[in-house]
Coordinates of C-alpha atoms and ligand atoms in Angstrom, one line a residue:
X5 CA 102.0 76.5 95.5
X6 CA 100.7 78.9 97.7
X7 CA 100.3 77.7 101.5
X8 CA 96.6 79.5 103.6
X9 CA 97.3 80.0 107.1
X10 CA 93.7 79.3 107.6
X11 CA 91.3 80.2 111.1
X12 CA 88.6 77.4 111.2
X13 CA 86.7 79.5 114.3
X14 CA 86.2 79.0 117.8
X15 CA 84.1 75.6 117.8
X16 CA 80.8 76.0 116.1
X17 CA 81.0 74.9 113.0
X18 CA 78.8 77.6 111.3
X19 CA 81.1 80.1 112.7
X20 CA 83.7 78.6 109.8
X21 CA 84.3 81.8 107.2
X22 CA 83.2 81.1 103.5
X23 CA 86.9 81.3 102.6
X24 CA 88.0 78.9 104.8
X25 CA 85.6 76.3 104.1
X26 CA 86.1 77.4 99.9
X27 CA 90.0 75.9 100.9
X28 CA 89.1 73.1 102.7
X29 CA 87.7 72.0 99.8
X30 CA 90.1 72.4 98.0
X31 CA 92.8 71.4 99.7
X32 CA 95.3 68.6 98.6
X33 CA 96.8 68.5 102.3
X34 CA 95.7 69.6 105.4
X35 CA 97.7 70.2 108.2
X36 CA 95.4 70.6 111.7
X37 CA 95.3 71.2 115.1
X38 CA 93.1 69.9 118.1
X39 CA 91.0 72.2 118.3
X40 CA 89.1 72.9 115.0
X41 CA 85.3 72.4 114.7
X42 CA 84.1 69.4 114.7
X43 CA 83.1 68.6 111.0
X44 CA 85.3 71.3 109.7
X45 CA 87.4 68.7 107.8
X46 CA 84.2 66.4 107.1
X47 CA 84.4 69.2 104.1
X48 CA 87.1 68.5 102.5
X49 CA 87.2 66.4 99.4
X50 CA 87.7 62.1 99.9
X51 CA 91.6 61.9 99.1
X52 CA 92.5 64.8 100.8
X53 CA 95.6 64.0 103.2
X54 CA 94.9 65.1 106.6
X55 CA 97.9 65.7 108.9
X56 CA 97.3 66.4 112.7
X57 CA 99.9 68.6 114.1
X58 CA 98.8 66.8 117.8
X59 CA 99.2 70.8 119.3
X60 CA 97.2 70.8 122.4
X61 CA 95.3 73.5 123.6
X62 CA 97.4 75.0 126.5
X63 CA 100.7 72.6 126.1
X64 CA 103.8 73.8 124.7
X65 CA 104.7 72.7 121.7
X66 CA 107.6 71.7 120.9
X67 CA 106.8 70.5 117.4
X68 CA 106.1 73.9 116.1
X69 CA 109.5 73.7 113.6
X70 CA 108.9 70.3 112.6
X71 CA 104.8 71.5 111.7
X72 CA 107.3 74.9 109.7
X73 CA 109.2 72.1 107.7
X74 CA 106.2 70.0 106.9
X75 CA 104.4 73.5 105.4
X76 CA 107.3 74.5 103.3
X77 CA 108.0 70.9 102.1
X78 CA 104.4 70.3 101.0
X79 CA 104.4 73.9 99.8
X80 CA 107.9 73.6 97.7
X81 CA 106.0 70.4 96.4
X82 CA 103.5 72.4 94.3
X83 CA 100.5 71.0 96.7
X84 CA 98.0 72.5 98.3
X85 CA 98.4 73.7 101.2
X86 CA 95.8 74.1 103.9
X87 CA 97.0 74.6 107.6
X88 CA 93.9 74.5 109.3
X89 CA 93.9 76.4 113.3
X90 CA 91.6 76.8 115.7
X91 CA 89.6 80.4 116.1
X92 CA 92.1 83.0 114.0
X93 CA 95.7 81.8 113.5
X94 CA 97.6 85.2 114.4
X95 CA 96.3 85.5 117.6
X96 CA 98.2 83.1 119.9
X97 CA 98.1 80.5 117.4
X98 CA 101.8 80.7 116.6
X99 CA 100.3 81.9 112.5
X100 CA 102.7 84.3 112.5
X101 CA 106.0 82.2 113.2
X102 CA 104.6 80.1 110.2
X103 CA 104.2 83.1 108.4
X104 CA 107.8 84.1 108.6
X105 CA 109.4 80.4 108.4
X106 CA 107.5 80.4 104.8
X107 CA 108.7 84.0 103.7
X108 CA 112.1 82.8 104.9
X109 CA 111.9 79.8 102.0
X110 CA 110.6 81.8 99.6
X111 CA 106.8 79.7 100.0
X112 CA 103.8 81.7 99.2
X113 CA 101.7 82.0 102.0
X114 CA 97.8 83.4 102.3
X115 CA 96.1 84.3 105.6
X116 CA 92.0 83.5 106.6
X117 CA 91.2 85.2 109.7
X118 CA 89.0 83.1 111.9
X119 CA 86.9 84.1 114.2
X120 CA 88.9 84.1 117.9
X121 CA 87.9 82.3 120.7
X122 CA 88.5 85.4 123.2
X123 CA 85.6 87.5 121.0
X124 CA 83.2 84.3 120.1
X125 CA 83.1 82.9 124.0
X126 CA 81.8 85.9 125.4
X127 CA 80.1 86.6 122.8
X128 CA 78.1 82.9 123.1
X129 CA 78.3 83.7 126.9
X130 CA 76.2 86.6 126.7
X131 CA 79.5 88.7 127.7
X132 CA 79.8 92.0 125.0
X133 CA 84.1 92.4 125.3
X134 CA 83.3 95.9 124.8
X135 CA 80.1 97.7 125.9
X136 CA 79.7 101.8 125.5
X137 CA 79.0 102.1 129.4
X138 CA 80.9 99.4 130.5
X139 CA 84.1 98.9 128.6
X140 CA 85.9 100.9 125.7
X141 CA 89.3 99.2 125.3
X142 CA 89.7 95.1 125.2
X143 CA 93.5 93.3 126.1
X144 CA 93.7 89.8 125.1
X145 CA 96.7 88.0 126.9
X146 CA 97.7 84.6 127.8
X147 CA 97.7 83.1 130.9
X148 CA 100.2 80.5 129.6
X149 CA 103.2 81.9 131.6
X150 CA 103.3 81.6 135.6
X151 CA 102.6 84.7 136.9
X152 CA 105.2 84.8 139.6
X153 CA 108.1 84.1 137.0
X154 CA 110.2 87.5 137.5
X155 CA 110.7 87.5 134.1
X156 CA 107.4 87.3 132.8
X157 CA 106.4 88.6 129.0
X158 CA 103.2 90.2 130.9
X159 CA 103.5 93.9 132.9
X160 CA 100.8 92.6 135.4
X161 CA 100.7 95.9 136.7
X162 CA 99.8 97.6 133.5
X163 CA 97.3 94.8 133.2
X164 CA 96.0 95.2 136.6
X165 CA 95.6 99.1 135.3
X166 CA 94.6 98.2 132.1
X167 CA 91.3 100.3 131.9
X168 CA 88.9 97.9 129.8
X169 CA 88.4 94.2 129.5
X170 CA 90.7 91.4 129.9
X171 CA 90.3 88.2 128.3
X172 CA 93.0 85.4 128.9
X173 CA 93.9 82.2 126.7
X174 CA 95.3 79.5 128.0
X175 CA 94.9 80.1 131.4
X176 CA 92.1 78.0 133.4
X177 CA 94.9 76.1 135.1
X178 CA 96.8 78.9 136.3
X179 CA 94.0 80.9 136.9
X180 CA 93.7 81.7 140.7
X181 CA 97.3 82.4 140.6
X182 CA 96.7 85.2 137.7
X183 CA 93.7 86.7 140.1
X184 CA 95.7 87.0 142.9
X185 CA 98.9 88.8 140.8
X186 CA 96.2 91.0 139.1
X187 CA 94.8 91.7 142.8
X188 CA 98.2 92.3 144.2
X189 CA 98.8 95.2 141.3
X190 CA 95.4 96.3 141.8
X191 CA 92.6 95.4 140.4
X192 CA 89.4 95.0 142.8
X193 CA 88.6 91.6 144.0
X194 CA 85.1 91.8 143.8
X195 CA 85.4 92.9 140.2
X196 CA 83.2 91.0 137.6
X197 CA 84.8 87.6 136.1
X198 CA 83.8 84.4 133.8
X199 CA 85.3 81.4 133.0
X200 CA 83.9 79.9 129.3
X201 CA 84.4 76.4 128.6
X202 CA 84.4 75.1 125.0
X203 CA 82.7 78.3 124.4
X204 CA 80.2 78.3 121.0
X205 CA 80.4 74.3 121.4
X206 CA 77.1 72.6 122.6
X207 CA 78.7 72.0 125.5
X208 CA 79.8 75.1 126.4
X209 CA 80.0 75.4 130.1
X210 CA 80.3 78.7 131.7
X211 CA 81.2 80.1 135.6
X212 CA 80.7 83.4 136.5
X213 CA 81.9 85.1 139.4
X214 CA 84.3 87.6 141.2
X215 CA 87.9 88.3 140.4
X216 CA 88.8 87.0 144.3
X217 CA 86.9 84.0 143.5
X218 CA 87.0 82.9 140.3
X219 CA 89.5 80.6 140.0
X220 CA 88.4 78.7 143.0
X221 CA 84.8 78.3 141.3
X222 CA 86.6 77.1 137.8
X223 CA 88.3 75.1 139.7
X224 CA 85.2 73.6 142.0
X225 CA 83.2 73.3 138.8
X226 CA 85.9 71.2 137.1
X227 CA 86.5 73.1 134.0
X228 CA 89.3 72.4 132.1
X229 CA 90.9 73.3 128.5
X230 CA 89.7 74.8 126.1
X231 CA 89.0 77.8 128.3
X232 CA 89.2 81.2 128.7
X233 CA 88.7 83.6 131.0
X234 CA 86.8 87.2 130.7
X235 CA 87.3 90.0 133.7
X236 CA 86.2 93.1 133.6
X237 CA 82.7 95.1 134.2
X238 CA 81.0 93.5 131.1
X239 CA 80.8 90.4 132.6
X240 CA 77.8 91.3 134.7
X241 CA 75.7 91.9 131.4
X242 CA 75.7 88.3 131.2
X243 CA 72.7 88.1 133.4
X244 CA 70.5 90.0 131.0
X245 CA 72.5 89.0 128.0
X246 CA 72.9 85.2 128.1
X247 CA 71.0 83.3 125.3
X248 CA 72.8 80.3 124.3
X249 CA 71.7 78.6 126.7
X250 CA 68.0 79.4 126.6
X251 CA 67.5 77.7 123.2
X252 CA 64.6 75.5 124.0
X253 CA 67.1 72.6 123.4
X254 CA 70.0 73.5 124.9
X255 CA 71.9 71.2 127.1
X256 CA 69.9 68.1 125.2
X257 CA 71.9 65.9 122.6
X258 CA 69.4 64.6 119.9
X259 CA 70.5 61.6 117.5
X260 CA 69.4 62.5 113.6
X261 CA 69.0 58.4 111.9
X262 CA 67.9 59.5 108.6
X263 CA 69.9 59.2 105.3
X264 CA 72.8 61.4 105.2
X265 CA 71.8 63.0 102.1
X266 CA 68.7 63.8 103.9
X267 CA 69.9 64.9 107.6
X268 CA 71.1 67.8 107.1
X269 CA 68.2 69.9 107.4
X270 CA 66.8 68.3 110.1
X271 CA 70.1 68.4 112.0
X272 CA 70.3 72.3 110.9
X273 CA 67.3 72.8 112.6
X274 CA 67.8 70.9 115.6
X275 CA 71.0 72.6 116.4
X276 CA 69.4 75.9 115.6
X277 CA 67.1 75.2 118.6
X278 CA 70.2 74.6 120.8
X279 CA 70.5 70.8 120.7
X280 CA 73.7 68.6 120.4
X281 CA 73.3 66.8 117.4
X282 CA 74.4 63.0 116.6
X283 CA 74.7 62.2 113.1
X284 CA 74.0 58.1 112.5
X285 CA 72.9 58.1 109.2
X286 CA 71.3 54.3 109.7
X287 CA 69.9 53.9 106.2
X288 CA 71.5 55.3 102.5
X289 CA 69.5 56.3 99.4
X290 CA 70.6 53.6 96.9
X291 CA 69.0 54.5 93.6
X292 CA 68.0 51.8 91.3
X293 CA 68.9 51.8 87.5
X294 CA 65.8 51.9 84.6
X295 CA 64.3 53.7 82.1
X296 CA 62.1 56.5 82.2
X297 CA 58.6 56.0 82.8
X298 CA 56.1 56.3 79.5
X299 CA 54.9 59.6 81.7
X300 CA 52.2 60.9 78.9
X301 CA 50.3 57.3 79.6
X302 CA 49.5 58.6 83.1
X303 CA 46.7 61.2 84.2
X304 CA 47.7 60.9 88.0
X305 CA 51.3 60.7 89.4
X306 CA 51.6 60.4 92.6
X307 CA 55.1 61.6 94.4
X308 CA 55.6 60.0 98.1
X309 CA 59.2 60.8 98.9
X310 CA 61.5 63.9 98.3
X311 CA 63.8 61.3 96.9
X312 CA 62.0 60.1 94.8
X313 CA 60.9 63.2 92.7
X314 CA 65.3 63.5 92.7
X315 CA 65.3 60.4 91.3
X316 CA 62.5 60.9 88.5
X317 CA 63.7 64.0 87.7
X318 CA 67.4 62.4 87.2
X319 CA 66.0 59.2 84.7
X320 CA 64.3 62.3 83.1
X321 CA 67.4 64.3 82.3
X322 CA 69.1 61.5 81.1
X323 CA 66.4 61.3 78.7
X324 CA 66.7 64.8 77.8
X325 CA 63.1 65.4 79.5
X326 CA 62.1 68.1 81.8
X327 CA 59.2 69.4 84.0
X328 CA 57.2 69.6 80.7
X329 CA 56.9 65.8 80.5
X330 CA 54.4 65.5 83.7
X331 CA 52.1 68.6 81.9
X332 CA 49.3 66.2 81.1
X333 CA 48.7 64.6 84.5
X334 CA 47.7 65.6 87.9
X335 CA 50.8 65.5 90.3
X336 CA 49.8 64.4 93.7
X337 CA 53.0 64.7 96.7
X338 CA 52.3 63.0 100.0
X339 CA 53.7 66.2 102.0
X340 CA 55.1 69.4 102.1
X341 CA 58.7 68.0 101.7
X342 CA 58.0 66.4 98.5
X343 CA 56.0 69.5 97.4
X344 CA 59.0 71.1 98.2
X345 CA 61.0 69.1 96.2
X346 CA 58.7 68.6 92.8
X347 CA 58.4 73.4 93.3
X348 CA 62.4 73.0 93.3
X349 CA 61.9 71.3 90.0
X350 CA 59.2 73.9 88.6
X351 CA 56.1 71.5 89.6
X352 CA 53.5 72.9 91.8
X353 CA 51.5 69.6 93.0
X354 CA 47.8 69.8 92.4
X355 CA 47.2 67.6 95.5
X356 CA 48.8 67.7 99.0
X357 CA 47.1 65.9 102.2
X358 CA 46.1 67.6 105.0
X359 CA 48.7 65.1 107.3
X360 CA 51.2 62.9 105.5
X361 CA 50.8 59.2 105.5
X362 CA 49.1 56.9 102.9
X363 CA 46.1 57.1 104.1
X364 CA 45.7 60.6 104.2
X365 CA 47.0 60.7 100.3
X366 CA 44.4 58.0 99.3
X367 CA 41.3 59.7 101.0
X368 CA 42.5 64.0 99.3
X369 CA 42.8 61.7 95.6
X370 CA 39.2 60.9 96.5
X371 CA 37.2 63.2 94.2
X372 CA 40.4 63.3 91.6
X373 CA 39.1 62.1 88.9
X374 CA 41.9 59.4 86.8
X375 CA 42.0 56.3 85.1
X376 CA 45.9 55.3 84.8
X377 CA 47.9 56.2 87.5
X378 CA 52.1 56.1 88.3
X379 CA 53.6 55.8 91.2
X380 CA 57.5 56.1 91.6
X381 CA 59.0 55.4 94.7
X382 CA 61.2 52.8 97.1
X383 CA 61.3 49.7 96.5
X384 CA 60.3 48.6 100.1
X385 CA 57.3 51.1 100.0
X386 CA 53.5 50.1 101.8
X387 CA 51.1 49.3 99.6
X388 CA 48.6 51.2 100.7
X389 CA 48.4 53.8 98.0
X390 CA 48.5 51.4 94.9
X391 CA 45.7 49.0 96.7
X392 CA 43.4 51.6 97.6
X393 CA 43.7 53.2 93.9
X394 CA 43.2 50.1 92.3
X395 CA 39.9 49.1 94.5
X396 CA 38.7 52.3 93.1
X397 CA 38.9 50.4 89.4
X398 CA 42.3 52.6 88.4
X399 CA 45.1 51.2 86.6
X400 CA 47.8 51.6 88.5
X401 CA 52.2 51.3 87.3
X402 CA 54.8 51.2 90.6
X403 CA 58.0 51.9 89.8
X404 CA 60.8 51.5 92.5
X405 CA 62.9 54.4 92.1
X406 CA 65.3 53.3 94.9
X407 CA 66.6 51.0 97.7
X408 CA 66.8 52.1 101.2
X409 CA 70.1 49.9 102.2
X410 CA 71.8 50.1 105.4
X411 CA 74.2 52.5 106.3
X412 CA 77.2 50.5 108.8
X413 CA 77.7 52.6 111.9
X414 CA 80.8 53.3 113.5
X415 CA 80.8 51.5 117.4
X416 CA 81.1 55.0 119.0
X417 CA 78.6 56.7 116.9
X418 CA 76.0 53.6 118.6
X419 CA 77.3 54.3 121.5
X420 CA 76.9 58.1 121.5
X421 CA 73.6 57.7 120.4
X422 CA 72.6 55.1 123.0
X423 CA 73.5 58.3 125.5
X424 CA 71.3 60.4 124.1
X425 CA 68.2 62.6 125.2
X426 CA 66.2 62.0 122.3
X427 CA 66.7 59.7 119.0
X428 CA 64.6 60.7 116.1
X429 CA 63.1 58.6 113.4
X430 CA 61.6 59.6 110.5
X431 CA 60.4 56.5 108.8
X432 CA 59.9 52.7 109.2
X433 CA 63.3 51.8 107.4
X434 CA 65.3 54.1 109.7
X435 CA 63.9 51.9 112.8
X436 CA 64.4 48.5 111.2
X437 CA 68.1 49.3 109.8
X438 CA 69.3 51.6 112.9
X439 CA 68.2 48.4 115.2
X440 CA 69.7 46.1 112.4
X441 CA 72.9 48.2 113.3
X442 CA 72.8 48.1 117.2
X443 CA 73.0 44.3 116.7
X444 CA 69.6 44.0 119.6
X445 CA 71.5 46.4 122.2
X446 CA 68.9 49.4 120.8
X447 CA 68.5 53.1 121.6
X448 CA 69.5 52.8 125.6
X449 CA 68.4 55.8 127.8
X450 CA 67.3 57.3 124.6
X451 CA 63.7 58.6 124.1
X452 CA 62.5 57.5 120.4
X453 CA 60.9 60.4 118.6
X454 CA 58.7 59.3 116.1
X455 CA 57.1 61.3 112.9
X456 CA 53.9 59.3 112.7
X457 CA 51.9 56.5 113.4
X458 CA 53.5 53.7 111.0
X459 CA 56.9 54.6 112.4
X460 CA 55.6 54.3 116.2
X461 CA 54.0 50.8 114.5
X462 CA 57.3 49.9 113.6
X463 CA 59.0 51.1 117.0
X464 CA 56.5 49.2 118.8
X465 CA 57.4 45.6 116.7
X466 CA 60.7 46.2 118.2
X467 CA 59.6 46.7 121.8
X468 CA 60.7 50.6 121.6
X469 CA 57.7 52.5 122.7
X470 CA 57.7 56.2 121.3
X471 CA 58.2 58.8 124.0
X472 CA 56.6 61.4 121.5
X473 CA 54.8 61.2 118.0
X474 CA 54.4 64.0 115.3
X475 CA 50.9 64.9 115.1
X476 CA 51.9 66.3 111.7
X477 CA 53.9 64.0 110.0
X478 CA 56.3 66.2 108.4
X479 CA 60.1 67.2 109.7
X480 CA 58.9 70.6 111.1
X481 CA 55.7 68.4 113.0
X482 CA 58.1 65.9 114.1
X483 CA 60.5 69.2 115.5
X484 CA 57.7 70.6 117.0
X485 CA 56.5 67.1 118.7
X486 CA 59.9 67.5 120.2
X487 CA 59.9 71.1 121.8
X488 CA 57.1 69.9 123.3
X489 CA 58.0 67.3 125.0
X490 CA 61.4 68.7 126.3
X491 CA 59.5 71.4 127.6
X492 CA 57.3 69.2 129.4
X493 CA 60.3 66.8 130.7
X494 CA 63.4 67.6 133.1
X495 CA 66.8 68.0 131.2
X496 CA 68.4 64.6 131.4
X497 CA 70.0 64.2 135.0
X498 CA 73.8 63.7 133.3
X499 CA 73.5 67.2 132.1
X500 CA 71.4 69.3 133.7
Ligands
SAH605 N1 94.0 80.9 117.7 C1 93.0 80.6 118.7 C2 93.6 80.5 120.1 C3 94.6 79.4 120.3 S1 95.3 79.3 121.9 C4 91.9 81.6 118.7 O1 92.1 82.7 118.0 O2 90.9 81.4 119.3 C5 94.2 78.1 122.6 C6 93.4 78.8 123.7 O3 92.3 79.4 123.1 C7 92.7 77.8 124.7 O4 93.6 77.4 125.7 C8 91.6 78.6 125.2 O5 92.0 79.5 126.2 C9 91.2 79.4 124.0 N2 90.1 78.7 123.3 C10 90.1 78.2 122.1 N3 88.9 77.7 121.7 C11 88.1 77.9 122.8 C12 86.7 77.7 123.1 N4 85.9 77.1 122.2 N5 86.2 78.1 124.2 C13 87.0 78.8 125.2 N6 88.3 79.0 124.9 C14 88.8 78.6 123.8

């Protein structure tokens, strides 16, 4: 079986090519590294053995033959293969020794490019490696060797010559010793130079100075491995050119508690606008069993929760019904969300409130005219919306579509979340089960974020106050609740 020499990028995961997160999936065994993007193996499928190869960014390794055997063996096996590296495996990620120890045995072998770290830091740094009027040639070398070994790999004087950009792996430690050989051989002092830490990364740190005094600064500023460094003229179009870190939530970690099957948009979003993201999914979806609904009894069917036009929709396929069978009645969704989900579905709802709670729903069904009306939803639902139909004389059917269960957390996921800037919540369950979870140590420094009034309620019951409520009660209100008040407020001391 064929064995991919796979690049899983630089750090962010998004920067993962299609084709190697097609193989991950895939993959019967995966054989990693340290540095590979966080969540880059969350994709692969639940049985999948994962083998770390323990290389360290920067160390030597002296395991590389045993990591050769253990590809050819699971290889000759018929499994396979994925062996997963950070940024692009042929450049200094020893890809093409493993290339040639599988040609030698006669194992197939494939090769994913990744995107490299020495392109992608910069690049996430602001820094272009080439620039028409600043540099026309890049070198990428590795600063793993001690310069003053006489019998160095690296021609520092050609490098020192070199007329473009250098960018060096491997190197932060060594650094001011690199600078000065460079210096020595030629190359002006004063000339631009960076240092990116755990570039693309949230946490990406970066120091920019001179060539003379760069390693110094790296040094002073405590950066450490994974880190390269860029030198050359181009480096000075950071200071137009930098934007990572002028996302209006950069350098702020936000905690997502919402059901995993539900986070991922929100968490999308989040880290679009720069933040760090926690995952801690306090609460899971758990669907309950039953039959569908009688739907033609109803005139008026009222959706409140994206899940739980999934889960009609899913009792109706299994009855071999589809968006036909809600033709007679009006369809009512509590918010854009839900709308979104019943449009997915080929429903347009007749009815959507102005803002998104119960209330809101009960007073736009006002002049709707109905007699018998369905409800599906969660089982621990308010009851707002069924008492207020039936004081208006409607008959009204709830059907619990679903349990909201909670989700267990792992120690350092609590933890990590107790550190936070910001922890959001997007609904009443997601209070009482996260807090359920932290066993009455709650959110520490963390801000709560709340989407609306009855989550705040519930926050409050618990002695949380909300730092910041949604004044639209929707995920985009309770994102833009957010910007706003991270505007208004300091970065966090820890990080700023
Ligand atoms: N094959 C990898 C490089 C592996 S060598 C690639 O193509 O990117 C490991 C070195 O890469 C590290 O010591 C560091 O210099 C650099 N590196 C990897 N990821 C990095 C990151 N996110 N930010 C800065 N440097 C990184």
């Amino acid at each position: 079986m064929t064995v991919y020499l796979v690049g899983a990028g630089p750090g962010d995961p998004g920067l993962l090519t299609q084709r190697a997160i097609e193989l991950i999936r895939s993959a019967e065994v995966i054989v990693h590294d340290r540095l590979v993007p966080a969540g880059a193996l969350a994709a692969a499928a639940p049985g999948t053995e994962l083998i770390y190869a323990g290389k360290e960014g920067g160390g030597p390794s002296t395991e590389q033959a045993a990591i050769e055997r253990l590809l050819v063996e699971h290889g000759r096996a018929g499994r396979r293969v994925v062996r997963l590296k950070g940024g692009d495996p042929f450049v200094f990620g020893r890809g093409g020794e493993e290339a040639e120890a599988l040609r030698a045995t006669g194992v197939p072998y494939e090769v994913v490019p990744g995107v490299t770290a020495g392109v992608a830091a910069p690049a996430y740094a602001g820094i272009p490696v080439t620039h028409r009027a600043a540099a026309s040639a890049v070198a990428f070398l590795t600063g793993h060797e001690d310069p003053a070994k006489p019998d160095s790999a690296l021609d520092w004087s050609a490098l020192a010559a070199f007329p473009g950009t250098l960018v060096i792996y491997m190197g932060v430690r060594r650094l001011s010793a690199i600078a000065e050989r460079l210096i020595t051989a030629g190359r002006a002092p004063e000339e631009p130079a960076a240092v990116i830490e755990r570039g693309t990364a949230p946490g990406q740190r970066v120091v920019k100075g001179s060539l003379g005094r760069i390693g110094q600064m790296a040094a002073d500023a405590g950066l450490g491995p994974p880190a390269l460094a860029v030198i050359g003229p181009v480096v000075a179009l950071r200071e137009e050119l930098a934007w990572f870190e002028h996302r209006p939530l950069a350098g702020r970690t936000v905690a997502v508690t919402r059901a995993r099957a539900q986070a991922s948009g929100l968490a999308a979003r989040l880290r679009e606008l720069g933040a760090e993201v926690i995952e801690a999914p306090a609460i899971r979806i758990a669907p309950i069993d039953g039959p569908v609904p009688d739907l033609a009894r109803y005139d008026l069917i009222c959706m409140t929760s994206p899940n739980a036009v999934a889960l009609l929709f899913e009792r109706m396929a299994g009855a071999g019904l589809d968006a036909r069978a809600l033709a007679g009645a009006t369809v009512a969704a509590i918010g854009p969300g839900t709308a979104r989900a019943l449009r997915e579905r080929g429903v347009l709802a007749d009815v959507v409130p102005e803002k998104f709670v119960a209330e809101d729903l009960v007073r736009a069904l006002q002049e709707v005219p109905a007699r018998r009306v369905l409800i599906p939803r969660a089982a621990q639902a308010r009851d707002v919306l069924p008492d207020a139909l039936r004081a208006r004389g409607l008959e009204v059917d709830v059907v619990p579509l679903y349990d909201t269960v909670a989700e267990p957390l792992a120690p350092e996921t609590l933890a990590a979340l107790a550190a936070a800037d910001y922890v959001t919540f997007t609904s009443s369950s997601t209070v009482t089960l996260l807090l359920g979870a932290t066993g009455g140590r709650g959110i520490g420094r963390a801000r709560a974020v709340s989407i609306g009034p009855v989550t705040s309620a519930t926050l409050r019951e618990h002695g949380i106050e909300p730092a910041v409520e949604a004044s639209r009660h929707d995920v985009e209100g309770l994102l833009e609740a957010l910007l706003a008040a991270a505007q208004a407020g300091p970065a966090s001391p820890s990080r700023a």
